[in-house]
Short mmCIF file of C-alpha atoms in Angstrom, two decimals:
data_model
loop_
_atom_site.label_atom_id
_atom_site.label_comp_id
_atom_site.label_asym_id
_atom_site.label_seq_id
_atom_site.Cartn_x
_atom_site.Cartn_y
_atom_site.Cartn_z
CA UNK P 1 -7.38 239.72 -8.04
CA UNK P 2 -9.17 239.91 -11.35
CA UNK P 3 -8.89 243.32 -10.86
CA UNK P 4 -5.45 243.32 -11.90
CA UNK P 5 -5.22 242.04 -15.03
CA UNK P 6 -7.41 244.63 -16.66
CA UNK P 7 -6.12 247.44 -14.87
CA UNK P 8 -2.60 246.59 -16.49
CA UNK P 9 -3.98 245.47 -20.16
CA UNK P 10 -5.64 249.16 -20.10
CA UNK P 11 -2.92 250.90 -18.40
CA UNK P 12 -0.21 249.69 -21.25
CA UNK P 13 -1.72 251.71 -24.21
CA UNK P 14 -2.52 254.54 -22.18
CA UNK P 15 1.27 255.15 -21.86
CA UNK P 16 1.90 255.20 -25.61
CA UNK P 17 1.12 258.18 -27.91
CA UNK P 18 -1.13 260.14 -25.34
CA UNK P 19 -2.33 263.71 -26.32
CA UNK P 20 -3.24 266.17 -24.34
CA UNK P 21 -7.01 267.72 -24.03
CA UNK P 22 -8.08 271.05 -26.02
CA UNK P 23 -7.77 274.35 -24.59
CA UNK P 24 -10.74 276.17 -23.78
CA UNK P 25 -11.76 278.26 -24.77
CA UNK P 26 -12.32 276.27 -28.24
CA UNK P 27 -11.32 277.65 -31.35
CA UNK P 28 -13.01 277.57 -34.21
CA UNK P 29 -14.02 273.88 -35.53
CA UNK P 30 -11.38 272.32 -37.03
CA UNK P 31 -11.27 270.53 -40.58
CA UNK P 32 -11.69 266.49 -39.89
CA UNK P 33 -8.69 264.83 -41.41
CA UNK P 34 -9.62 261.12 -41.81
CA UNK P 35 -6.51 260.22 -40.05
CA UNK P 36 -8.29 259.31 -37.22
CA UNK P 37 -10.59 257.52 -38.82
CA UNK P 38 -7.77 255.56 -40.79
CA UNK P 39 -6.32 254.23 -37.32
CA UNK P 40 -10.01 253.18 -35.90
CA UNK P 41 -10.57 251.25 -39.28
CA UNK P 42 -7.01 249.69 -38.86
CA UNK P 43 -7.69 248.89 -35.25
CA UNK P 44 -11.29 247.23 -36.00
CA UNK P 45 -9.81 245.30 -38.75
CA UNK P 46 -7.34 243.96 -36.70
CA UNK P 47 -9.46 242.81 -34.23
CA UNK P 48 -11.72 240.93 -36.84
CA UNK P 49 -8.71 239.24 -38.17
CA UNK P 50 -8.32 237.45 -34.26
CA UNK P 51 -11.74 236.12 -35.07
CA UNK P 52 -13.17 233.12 -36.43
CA UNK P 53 -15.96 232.98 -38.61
CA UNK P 54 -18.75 232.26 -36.05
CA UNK P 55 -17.25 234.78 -33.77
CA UNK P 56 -17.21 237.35 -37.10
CA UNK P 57 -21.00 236.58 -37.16
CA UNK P 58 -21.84 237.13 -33.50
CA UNK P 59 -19.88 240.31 -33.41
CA UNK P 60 -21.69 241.78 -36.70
CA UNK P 61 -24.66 243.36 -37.51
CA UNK P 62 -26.44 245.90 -40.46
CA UNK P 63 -25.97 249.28 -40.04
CA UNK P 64 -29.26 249.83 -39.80
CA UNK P 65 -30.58 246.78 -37.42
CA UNK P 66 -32.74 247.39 -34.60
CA UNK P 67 -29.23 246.83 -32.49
CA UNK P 68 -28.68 250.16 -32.72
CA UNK P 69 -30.47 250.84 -30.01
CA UNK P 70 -30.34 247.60 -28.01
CA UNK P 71 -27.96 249.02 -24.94
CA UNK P 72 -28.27 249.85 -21.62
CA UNK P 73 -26.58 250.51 -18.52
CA UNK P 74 -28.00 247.16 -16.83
CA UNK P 75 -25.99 243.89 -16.26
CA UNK P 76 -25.89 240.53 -17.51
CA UNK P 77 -28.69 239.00 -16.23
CA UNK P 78 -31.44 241.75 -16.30
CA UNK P 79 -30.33 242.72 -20.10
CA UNK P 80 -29.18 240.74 -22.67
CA UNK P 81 -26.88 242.24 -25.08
CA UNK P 82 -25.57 240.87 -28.22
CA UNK P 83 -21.80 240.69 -29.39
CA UNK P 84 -18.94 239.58 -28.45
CA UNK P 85 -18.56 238.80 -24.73
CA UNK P 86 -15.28 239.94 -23.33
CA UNK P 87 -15.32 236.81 -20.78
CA UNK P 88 -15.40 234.97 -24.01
CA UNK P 89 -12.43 236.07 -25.73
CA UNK P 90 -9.33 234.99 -25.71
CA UNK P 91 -6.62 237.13 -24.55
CA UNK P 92 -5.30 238.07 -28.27
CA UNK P 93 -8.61 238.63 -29.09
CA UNK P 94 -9.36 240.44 -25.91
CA UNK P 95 -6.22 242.83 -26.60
CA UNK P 96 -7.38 243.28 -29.86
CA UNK P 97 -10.81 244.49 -28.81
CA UNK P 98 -9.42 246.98 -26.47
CA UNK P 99 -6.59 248.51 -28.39
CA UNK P 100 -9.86 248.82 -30.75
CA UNK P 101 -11.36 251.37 -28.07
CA UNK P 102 -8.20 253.12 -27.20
CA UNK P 103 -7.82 254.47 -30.79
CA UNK P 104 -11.41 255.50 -30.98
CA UNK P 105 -11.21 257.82 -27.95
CA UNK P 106 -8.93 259.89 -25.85
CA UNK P 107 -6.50 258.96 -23.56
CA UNK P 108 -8.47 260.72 -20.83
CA UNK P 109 -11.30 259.08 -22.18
CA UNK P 110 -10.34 255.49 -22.59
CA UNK P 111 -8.72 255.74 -18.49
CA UNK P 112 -12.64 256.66 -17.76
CA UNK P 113 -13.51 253.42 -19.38
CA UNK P 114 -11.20 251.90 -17.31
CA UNK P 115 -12.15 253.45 -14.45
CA UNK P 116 -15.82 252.53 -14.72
CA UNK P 117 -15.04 248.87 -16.21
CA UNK P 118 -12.67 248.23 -12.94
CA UNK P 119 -15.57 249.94 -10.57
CA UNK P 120 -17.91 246.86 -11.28
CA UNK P 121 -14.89 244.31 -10.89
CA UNK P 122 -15.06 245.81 -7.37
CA UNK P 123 -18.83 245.48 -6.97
CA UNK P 124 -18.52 241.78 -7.98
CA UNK P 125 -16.03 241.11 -5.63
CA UNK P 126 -18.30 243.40 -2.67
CA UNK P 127 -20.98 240.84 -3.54
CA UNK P 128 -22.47 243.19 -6.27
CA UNK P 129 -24.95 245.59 -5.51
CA UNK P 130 -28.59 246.70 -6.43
CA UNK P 131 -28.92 248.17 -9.98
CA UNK P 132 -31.43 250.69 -9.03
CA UNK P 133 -32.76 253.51 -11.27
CA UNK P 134 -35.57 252.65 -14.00
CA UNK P 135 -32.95 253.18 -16.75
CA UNK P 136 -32.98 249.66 -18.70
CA UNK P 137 -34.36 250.43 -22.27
CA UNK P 138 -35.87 247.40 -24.07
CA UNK P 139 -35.20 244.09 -23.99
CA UNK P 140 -34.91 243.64 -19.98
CA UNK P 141 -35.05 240.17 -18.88
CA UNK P 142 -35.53 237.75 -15.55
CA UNK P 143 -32.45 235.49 -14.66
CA UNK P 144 -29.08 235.54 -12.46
CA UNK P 145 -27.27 239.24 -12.17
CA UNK P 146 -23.61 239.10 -13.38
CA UNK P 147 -21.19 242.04 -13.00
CA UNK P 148 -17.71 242.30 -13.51
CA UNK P 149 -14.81 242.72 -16.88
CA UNK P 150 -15.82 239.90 -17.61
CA UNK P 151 -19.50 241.21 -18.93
CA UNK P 152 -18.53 243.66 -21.12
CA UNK P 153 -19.68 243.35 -25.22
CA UNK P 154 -18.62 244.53 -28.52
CA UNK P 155 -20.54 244.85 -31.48
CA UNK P 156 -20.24 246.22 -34.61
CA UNK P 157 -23.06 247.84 -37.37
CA UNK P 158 -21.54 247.79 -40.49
CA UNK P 159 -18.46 247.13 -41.41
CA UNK P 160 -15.02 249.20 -41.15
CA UNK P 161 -14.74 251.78 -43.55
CA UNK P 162 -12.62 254.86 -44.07
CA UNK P 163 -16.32 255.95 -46.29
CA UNK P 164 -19.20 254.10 -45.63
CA UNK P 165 -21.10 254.52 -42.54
CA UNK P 166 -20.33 251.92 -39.46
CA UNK P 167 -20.59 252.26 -35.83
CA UNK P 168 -18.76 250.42 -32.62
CA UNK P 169 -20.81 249.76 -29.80
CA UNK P 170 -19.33 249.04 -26.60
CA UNK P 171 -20.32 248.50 -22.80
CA UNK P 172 -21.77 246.35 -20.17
CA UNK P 173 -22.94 247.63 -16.61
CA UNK P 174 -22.85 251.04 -16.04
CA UNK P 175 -20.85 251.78 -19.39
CA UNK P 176 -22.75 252.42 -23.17
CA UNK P 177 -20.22 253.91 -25.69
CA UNK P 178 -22.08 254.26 -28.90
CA UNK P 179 -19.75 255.13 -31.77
CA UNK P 180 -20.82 256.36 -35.47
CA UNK P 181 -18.25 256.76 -37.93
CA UNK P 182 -18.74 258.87 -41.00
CA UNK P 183 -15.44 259.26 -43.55
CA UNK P 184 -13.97 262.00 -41.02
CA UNK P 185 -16.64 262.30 -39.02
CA UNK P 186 -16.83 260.46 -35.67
CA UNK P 187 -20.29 260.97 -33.49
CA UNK P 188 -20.49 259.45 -29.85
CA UNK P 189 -23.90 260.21 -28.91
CA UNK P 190 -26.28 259.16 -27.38
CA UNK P 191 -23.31 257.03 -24.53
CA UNK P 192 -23.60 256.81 -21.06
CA UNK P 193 -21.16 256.85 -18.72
CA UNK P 194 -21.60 255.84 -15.13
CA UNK P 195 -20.39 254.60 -11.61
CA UNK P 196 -21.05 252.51 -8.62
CA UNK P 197 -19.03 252.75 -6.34
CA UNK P 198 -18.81 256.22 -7.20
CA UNK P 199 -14.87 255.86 -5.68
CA UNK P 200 -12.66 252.72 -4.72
CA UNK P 201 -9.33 251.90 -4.27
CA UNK P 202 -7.19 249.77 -6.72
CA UNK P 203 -3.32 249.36 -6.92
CA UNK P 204 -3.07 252.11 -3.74
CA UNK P 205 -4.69 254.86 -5.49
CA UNK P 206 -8.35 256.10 -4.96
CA UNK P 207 -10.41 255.46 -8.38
CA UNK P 208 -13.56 257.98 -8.80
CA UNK P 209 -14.21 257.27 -12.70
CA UNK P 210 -16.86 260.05 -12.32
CA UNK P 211 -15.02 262.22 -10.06
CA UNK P 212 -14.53 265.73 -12.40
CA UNK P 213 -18.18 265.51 -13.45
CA UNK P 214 -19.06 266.15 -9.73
CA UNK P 215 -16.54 268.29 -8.62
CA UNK P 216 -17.22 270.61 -11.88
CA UNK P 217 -20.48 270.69 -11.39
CA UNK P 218 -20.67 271.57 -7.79
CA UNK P 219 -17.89 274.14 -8.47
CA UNK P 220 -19.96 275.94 -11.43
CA UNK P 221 -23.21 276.23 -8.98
CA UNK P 222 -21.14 278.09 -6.27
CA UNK P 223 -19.62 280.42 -9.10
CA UNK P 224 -23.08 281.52 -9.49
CA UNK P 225 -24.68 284.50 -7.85
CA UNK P 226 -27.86 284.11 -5.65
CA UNK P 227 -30.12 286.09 -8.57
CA UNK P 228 -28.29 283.15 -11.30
CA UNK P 229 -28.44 280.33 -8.74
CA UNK P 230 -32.50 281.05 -8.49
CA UNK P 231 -32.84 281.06 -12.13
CA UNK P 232 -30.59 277.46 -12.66
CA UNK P 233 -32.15 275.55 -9.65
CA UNK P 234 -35.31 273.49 -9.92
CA UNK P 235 -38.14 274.12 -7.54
CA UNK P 236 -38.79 270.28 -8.23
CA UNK P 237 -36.59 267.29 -7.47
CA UNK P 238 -35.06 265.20 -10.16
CA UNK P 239 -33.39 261.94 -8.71
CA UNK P 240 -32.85 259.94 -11.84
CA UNK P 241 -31.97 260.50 -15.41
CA UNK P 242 -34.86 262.09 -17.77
CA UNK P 243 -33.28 261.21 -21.17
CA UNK P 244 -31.47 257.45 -20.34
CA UNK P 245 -31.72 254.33 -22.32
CA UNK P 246 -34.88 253.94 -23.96
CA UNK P 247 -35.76 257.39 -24.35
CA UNK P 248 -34.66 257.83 -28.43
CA UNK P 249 -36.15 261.26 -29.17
CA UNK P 250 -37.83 262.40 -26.44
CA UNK P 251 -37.92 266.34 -26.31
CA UNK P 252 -37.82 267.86 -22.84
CA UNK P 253 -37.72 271.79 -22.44
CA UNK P 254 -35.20 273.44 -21.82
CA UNK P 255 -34.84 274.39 -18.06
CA UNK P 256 -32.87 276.59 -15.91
CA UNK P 257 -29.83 279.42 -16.40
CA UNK P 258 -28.99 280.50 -20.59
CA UNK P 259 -24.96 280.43 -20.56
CA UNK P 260 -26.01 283.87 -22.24
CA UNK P 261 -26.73 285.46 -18.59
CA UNK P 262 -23.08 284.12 -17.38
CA UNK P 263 -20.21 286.17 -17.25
CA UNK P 264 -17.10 284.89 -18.99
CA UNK P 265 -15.28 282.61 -16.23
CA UNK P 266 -18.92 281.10 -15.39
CA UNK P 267 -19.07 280.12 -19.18
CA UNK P 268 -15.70 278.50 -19.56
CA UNK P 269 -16.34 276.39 -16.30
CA UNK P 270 -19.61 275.18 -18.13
CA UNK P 271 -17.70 274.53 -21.36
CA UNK P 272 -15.23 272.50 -19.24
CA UNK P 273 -18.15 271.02 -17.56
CA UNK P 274 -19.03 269.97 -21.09
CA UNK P 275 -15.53 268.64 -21.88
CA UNK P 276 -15.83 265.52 -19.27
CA UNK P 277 -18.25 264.03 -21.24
CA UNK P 278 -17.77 265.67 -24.81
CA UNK P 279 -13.95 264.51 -24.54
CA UNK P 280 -14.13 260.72 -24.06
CA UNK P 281 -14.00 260.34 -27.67
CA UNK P 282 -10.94 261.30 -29.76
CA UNK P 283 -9.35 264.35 -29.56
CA UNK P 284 -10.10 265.44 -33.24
CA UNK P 285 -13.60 264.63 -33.23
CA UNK P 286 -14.31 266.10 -29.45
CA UNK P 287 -12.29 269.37 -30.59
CA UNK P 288 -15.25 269.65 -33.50
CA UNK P 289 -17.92 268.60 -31.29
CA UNK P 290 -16.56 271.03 -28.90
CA UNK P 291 -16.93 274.25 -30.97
CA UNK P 292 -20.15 273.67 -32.04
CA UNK P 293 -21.30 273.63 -28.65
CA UNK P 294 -19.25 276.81 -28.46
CA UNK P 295 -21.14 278.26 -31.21
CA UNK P 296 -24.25 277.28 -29.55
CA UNK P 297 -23.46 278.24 -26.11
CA UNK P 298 -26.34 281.77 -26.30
CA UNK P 299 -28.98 278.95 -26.35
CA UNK P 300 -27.39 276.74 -23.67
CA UNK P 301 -29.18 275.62 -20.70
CA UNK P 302 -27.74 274.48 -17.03
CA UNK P 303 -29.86 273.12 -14.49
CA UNK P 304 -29.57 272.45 -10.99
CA UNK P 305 -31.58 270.06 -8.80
CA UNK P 306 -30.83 269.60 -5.31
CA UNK P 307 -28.22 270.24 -3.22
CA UNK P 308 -25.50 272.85 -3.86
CA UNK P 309 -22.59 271.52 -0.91
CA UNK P 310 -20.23 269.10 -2.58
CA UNK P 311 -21.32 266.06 -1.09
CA UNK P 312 -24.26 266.62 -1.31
CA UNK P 313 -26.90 264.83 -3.23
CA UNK P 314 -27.70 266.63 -6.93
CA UNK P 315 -28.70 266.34 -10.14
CA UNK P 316 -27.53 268.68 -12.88
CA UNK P 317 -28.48 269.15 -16.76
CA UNK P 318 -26.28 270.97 -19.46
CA UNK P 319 -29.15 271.36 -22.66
CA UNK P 320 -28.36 273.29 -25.73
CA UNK P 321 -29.48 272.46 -29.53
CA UNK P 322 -26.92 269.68 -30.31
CA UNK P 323 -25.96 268.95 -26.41
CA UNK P 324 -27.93 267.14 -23.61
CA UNK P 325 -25.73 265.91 -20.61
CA UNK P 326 -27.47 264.84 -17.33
CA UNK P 327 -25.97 263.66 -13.90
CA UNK P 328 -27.77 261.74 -11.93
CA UNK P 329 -27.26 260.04 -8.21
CA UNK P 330 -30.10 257.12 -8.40
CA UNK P 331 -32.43 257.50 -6.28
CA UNK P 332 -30.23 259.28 -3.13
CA UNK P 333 -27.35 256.97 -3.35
CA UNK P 334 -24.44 258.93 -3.85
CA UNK P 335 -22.05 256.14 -4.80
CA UNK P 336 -23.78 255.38 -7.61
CA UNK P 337 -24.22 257.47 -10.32
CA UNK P 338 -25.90 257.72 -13.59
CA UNK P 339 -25.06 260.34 -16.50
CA UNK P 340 -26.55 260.29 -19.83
CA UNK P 341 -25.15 262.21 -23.53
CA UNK P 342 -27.05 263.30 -26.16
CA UNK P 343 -27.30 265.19 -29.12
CA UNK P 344 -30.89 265.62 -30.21
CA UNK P 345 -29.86 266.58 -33.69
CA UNK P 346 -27.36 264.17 -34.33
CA UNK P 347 -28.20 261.09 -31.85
CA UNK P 348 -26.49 258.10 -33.83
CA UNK P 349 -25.23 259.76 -36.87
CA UNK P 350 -28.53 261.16 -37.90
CA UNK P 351 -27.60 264.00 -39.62
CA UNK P 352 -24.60 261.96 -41.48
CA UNK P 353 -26.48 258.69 -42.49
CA UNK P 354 -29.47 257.44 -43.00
CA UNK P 355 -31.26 256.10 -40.30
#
């Protein structure tokens, strides 16, 4: 199966050099090194090297280029990205790419990658699948639907640089990593992770990329008392993401339960909520990003549409003043599933470069 040879090429540097998550609670936020950003550079440098000077072209663009926000969660077919086309690559090159996006994020966070990247290999080979939701951001287009690991794209804006500001973008269907590097600093907002199927089998083991965002979620709404539950669900249904592609600052308010009016244990399963998304990127940076939300857990939302049986179908928001994180089922189907993250201060780098 295609399946196979992905699952393996990911699964190798996985092994090596993993670290473990942060603790929560978080501590206080750390001091950025640059060492992180040192093996990134190293690891995008190398992968330029595989290229040739056409490829070097297609894979580059300014820092400040209206490619910046040219993703989407769509496949080949109804969106046209730019880059370099996975498919396209040879398997140096292809290596190259991906050891690229292992030393950008966590371990845990580069398996999700995996995870998700392997899920649409398995909707190609079901005979794909509707996209559904209205998430598509600009640039949609007419022509023949293509899923698969094949129809994944890299790009970057800018070039490497241990100083100067750059960013990696990375995705295809159901996958938008959005990477802004800084000197030290390392931002991964806005990205969106995402499923369908929501859980599969590969290699003998059952695969649900986006499996901790629902069971956390459904756990932290039972840990709620009736009097907190009434105050964090909805009396409206919400069956698709609010804040997806296409929707660069757009303010919604702020809706639901403040973290303020949990007790201790309720906040901590929030914060961990937090983690599954926050901690896809490096460990470093997340540990940062981490205790800032910390810091700005008193004017934390969390919101609750919809069911509140695991299984069930539900949409949840986490919304603070440098945090938005929604989960979505599209439109009722609860093996496929959208999730959005934001930072409305800080969305692309904003507050470290110039837009």
């Amino acid at each position: 199966m295609r399946t196979t040879w992905l699952w393996f090429a990911l699964a190798i540097p996985l092994a090596a050099g993993a670290l473990q998550r942060a603790a929560l609670p978080v501590p206080a936020a750390p001091q950025a090194t640059g060492a992180v950003t040192g093996k990134v550079v190293a690891a995008a440098n190398s992968f330029l090297a595989t290229l040739g000077s056409a490829e070097r072209n297609k894979v580059t663009f300014s820092f400040n280029s209206s490619q910046r926000t040219g993703w989407s969660n769509l496949p080949t077919g109804i969106f046209q990205r730019n880059g370099l086309r996975l498919g396209d690559m040879t398997p140096r090159q292809r290596d190259a790419a991906l050891a690229l996006i292992a030393a950008a994020l966590s371990r845990d966070g580069y398996q999700k990658v995996t995870d998700i990247m392997n899920g649409d290999e398995v909707l190609k080979n079901s005979g794909g699948g509707q996209t559904g939701g209205r998430q598509g951001g600009p640039g949609t287009r007419g022509g023949g639907v293509r899923f698969g690991l094949d129809e994944y794209y890299i790009a970057f804006l800018g070039m490497p640089s241990a100083t100067a500001p750059w960013m990696i973008q990375f995705g295809g269907h159901h996958l938008a990593i959005n990477l802004t590097v800084v000197g030290a600093n390392h931002v991964m907002t806005p990205s969106l992770p995402a499923a369908q199927p929501a859980s599969y089998t590969l290699n003998g083991q059952t695969i649900r990329p986006l499996g901790k965002e629902n069971d956390k979620g459904f756990a932290l709404i039972n840990a709620l008392n009736p009097a907190q539950q009434k105050q964090a669900i909805l009396n409206y249904e919400v069956r698709d993401l609010v804040l997806g592609p296409g929707e660069d600052g757009k303010v919604i308010q702020p809706e639901g339960i403040l973290a303020a009016q949990l007790n201790a244990s309720q906040q901590t399963m929030l914060l961990d909520l937090a983690q599954e998304w926050v901690g896809i990127l490096n460990e470093e940076a997340a540990a940062a990003k981490m205790a800032e939300i910390k810091a700005n857990l008193p004017r934390t939302y969390f919101a609750w549409s919809g069911s509140t049986k695991n299984g069930g179908l539900a949409y949840y928001r986490i919304q603070g003043p440098t945090l938005i994180i929604e989960y979505a089922p599209q439109q009722g189907d609860l093996n496929h599933i959208h999730t959005i993250y934001r930072d409305p201060a800080n969305d692309y780098g904003a507050k470290l470069a110039p837009q």
